[in-house]
Coordinates of C-alpha atoms and ligand atoms in Angstrom, one line a residue:
X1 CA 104.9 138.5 91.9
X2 CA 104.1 139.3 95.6
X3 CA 106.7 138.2 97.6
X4 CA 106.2 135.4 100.7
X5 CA 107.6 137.9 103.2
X6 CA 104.2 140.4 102.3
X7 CA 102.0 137.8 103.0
X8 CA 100.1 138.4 106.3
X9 CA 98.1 135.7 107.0
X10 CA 97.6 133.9 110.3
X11 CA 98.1 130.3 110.4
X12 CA 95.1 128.4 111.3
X13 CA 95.0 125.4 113.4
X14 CA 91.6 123.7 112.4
X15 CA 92.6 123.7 109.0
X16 CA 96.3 122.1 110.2
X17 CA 98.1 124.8 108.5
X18 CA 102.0 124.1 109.1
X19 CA 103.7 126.5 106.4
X20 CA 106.7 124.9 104.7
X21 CA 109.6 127.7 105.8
X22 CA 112.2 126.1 105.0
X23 CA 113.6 126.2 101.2
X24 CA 116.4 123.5 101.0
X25 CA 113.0 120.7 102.1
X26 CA 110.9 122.9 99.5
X27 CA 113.6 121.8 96.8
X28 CA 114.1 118.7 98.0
X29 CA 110.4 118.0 97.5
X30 CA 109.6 119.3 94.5
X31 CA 112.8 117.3 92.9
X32 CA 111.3 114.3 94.2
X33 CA 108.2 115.2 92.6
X34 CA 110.1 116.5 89.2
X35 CA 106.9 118.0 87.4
X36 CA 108.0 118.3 83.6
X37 CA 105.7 120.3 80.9
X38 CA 103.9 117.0 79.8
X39 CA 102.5 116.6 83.7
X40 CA 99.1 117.8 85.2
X41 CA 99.8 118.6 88.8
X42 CA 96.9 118.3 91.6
X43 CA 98.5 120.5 94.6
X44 CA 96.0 120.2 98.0
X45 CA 96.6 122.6 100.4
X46 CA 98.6 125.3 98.6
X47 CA 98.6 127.4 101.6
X48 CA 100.5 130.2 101.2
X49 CA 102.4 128.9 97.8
X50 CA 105.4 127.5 99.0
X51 CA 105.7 124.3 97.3
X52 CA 103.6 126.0 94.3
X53 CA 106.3 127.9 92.9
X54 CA 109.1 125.2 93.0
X55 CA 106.5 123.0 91.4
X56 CA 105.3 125.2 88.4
X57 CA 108.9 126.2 87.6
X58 CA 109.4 122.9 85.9
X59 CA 106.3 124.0 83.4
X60 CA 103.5 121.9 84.5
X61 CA 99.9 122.3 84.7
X62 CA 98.6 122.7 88.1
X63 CA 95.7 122.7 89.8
X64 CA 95.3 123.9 93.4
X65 CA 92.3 123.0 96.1
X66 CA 92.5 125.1 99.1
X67 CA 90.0 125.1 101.7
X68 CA 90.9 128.7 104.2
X69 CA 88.9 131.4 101.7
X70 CA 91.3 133.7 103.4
X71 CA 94.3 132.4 101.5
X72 CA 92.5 132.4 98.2
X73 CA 93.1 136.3 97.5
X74 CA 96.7 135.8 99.0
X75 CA 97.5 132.4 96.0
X76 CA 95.5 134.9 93.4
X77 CA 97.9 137.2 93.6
X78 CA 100.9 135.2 94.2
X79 CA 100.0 133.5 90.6
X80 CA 98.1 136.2 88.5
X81 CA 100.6 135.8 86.2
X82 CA 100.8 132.4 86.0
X83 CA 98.6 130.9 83.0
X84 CA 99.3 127.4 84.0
X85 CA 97.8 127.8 87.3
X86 CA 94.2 127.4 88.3
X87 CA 93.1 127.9 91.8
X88 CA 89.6 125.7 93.4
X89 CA 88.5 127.0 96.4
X90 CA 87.0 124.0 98.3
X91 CA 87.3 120.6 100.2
X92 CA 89.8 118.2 99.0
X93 CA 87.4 115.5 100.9
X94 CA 85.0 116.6 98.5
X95 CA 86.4 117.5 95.3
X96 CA 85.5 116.0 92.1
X97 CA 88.7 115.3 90.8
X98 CA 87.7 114.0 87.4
X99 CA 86.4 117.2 86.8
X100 CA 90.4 118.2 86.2
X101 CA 91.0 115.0 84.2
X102 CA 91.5 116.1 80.4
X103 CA 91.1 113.2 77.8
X104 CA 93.8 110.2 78.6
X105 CA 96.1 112.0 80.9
X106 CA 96.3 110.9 84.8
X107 CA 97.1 113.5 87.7
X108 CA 99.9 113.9 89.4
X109 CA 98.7 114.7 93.4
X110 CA 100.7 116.6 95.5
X111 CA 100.8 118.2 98.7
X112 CA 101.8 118.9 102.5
X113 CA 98.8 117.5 103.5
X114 CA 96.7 119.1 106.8
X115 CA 97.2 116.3 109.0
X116 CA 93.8 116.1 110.3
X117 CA 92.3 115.3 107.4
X118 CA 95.4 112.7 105.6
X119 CA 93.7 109.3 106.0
X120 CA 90.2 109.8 104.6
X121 CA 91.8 111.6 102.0
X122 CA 94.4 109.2 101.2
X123 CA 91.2 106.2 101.2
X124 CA 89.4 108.7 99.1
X125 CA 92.3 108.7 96.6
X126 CA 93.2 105.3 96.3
X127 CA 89.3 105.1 95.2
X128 CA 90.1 107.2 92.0
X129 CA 93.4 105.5 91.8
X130 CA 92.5 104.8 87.8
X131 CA 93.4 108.5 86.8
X132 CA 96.2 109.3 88.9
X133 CA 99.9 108.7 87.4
X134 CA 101.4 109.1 91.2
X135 CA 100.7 111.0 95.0
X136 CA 103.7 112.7 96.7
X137 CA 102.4 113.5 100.3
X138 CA 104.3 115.5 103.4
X139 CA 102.4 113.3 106.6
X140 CA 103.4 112.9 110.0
X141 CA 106.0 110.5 109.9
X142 CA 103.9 107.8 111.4
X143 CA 101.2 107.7 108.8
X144 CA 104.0 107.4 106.5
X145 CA 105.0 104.0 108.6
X146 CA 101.4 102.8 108.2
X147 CA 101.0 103.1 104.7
X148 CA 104.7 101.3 104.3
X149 CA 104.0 98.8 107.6
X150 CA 104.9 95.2 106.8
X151 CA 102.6 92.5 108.2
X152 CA 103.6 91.7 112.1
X153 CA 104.5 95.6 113.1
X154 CA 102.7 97.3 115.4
X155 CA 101.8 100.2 112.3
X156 CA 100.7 97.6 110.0
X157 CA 96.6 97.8 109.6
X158 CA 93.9 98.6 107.3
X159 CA 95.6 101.9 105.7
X160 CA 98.6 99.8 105.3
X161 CA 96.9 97.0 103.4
X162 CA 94.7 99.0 101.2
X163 CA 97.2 101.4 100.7
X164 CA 99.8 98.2 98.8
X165 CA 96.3 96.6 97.2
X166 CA 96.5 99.9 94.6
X167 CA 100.2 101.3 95.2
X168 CA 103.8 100.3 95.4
X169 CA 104.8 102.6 98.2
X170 CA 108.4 104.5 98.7
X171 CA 109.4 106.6 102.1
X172 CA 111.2 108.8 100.6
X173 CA 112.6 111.6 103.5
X174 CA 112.2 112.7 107.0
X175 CA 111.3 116.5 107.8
X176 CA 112.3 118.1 111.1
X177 CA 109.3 120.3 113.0
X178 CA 112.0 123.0 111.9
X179 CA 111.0 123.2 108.5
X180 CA 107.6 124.7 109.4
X181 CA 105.9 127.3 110.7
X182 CA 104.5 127.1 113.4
X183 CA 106.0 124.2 114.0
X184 CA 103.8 121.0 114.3
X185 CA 104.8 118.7 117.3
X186 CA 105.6 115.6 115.3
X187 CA 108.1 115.0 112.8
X188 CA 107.3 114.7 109.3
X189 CA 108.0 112.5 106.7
X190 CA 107.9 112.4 102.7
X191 CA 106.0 109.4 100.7
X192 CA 105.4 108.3 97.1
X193 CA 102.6 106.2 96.1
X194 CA 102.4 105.2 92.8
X195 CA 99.1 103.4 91.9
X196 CA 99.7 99.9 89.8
X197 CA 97.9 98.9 86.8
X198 CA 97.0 96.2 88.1
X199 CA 96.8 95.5 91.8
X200 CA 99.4 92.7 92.2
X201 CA 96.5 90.6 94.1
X202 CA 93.5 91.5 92.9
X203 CA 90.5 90.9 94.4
X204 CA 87.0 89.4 92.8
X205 CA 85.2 92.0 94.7
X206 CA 87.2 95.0 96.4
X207 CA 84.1 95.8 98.6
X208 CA 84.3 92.4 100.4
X209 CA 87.8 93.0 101.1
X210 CA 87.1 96.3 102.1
X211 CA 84.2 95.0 104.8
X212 CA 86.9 91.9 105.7
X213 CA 89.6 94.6 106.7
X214 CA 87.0 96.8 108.8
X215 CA 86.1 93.6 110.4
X216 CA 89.6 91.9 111.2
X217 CA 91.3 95.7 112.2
X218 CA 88.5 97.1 114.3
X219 CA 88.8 93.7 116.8
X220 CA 92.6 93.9 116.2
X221 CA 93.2 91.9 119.3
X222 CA 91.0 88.9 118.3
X223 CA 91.8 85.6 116.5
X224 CA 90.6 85.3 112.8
X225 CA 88.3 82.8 114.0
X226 CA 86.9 84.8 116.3
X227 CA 86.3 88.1 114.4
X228 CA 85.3 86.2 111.3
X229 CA 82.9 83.5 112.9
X230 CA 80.1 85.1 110.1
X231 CA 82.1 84.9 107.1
X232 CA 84.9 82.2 106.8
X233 CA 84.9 78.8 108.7
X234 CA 88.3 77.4 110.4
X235 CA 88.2 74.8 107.6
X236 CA 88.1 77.4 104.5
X237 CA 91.3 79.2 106.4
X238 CA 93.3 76.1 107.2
X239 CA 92.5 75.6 103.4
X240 CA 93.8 78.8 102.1
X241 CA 96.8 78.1 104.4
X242 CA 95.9 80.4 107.1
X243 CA 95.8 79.6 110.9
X244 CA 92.6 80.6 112.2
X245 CA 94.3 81.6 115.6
X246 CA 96.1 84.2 114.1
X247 CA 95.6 88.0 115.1
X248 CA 94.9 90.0 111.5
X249 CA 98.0 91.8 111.5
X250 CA 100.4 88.7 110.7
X251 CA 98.6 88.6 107.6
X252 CA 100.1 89.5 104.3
X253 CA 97.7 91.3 101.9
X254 CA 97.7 88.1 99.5
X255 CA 96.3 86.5 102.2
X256 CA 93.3 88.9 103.0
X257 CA 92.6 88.9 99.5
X258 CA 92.7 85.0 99.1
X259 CA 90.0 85.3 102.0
X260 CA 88.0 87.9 100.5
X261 CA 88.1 85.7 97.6
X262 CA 87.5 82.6 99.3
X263 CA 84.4 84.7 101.1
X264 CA 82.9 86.0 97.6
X265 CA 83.0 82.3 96.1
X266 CA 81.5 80.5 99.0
X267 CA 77.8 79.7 98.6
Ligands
SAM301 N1 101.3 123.7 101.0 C1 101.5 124.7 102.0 C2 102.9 124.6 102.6 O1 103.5 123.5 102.4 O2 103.4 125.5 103.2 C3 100.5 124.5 103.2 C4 100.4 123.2 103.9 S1 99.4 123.2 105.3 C5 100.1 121.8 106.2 C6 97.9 122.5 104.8 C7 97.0 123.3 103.8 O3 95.8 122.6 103.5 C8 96.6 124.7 104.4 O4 96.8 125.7 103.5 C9 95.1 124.4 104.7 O5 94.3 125.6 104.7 C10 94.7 123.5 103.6 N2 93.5 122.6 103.9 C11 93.1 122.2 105.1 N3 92.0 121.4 105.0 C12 91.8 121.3 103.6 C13 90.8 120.6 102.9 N4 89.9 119.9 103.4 N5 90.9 120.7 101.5 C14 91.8 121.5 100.9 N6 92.8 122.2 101.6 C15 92.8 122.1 102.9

């Protein structure tokens, strides 16, 4: 197995490569994770294999997407002995994911995620959240703080609420810019989500809520009644219990769904 001090490979910045450097966060991640034989890793962003190892050690199958074609050669070496492992050269963004699904099973996602690419992919997941078991994600810590924002906090918004519609949500650790290399300027945070099944609030069509979110969060500043003069009158609000002077983010995700409801129902 080539060892990681061999590797020459220059990070990239437009792929937000931040290589994991530091081996007692490595552990501490893939415990969190704990991949057993009977699990069917999805690792995005494999980079330079740092979390890869730790990860197959505990016997799992495992998948890898990377994007850089430079670091393919690089992870097919690293691994070449590794049946379990089977490396995709591609766009996470993109990526059919079923494709990996085998018969009942559900994926477990991991990875440090490139930063510049963590929210679409993170709405593109929750999208497929019927065949994954769970999704640990490195992030910048404040992404992390959105997805677990409660309602009336300045990091509490459309990622937030989506993010609890499919998934109870755990913060799990902080990482220092320390850990990596290069180091990025922001710290770092560890997150689980683990998709429910079944949304604790569902709603009668998960479209409408979608559009009601992009709606209320892109006029953040404006009253319910203001944003939503085209949807919902003051009357069906007050009768779901909600003040139509409100600003969207005192809302609890019950709340937006009883709207979304209320919206799909109306004639
Ligand atoms: N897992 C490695 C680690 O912890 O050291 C690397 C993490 S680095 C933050 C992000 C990795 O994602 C890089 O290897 C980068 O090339 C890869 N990447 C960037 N954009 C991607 C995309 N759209 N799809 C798949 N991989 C991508």
């Amino acid at each position: 197995m080539m060892a990681q001090a061999d590797i020459q490979h220059r990070a990239r910045k437009r792929f937000g490569q931040n290589f994991l450097q530091d081996q007692g966060i490595i552990h501490r991640i893939a415990r969190a994770v704990h991949a057993t034989d009977k699990d069917h890793i999805v690792e995005i962003g494999p980079g330079q294999g740092a979390l890869t190892t730790d990860i197959l050690a505990g016997g799992c199958q495992l998948d890898a997407i990377e994007l850089d074609r430079d670091l393919i050669p690089i992870l097919q070496q690293q691994f070449s002995e590794q049946p379990r492992f089977h490396l995709h050269q591609g766009d996470a963004l993109t990526f059919d994911f079923s494709s990996l699904v085998k018969g009942e099973e559900k994926l477990r996602v991991v990875g440090n995620l490139p930063y510049n690419i963590s929210t679409p992919l993170i709405f593109r997941l929750l999208d497929q959240h019927e065949m994954i078991q769970d999704m640990h994600f490195m992030l910048q810590l404040e992404v992390v703080n959105r997805l677990a924002a409660s309602p009336g906090s300045k990091s509490y918004g459309r990622l937030s609420i989506m993010a609890q519609y499919y998934c109870d949500i755990h913060s799990l650790f902080e990482v220092p810019p320390e850990a990596f290399s290069p180091r990025p300027k922001v710290q770092s945070a560890i997150v689980r989500l683990t998709p429910y099944k079944q949304p604790p609030h569902p709603a009668k069509n998960i479209k409408t809520l979608q559009a009601l979110l992009r709606t209320c969060f892109n006029q953040r500043r404006k009253t319910l009644r203001n944003s939503l003069k085209n949807d919902l009158s003051s009357d069906q609000m007050e009768a779901l219990d909600i003040n139509p002077s409100a600003r969207p983010e005192t809302l609890s995700l019950e709340q937006f769904v009883n709207m979304s409801n209320s919206i799909e129902t109306s004639p």
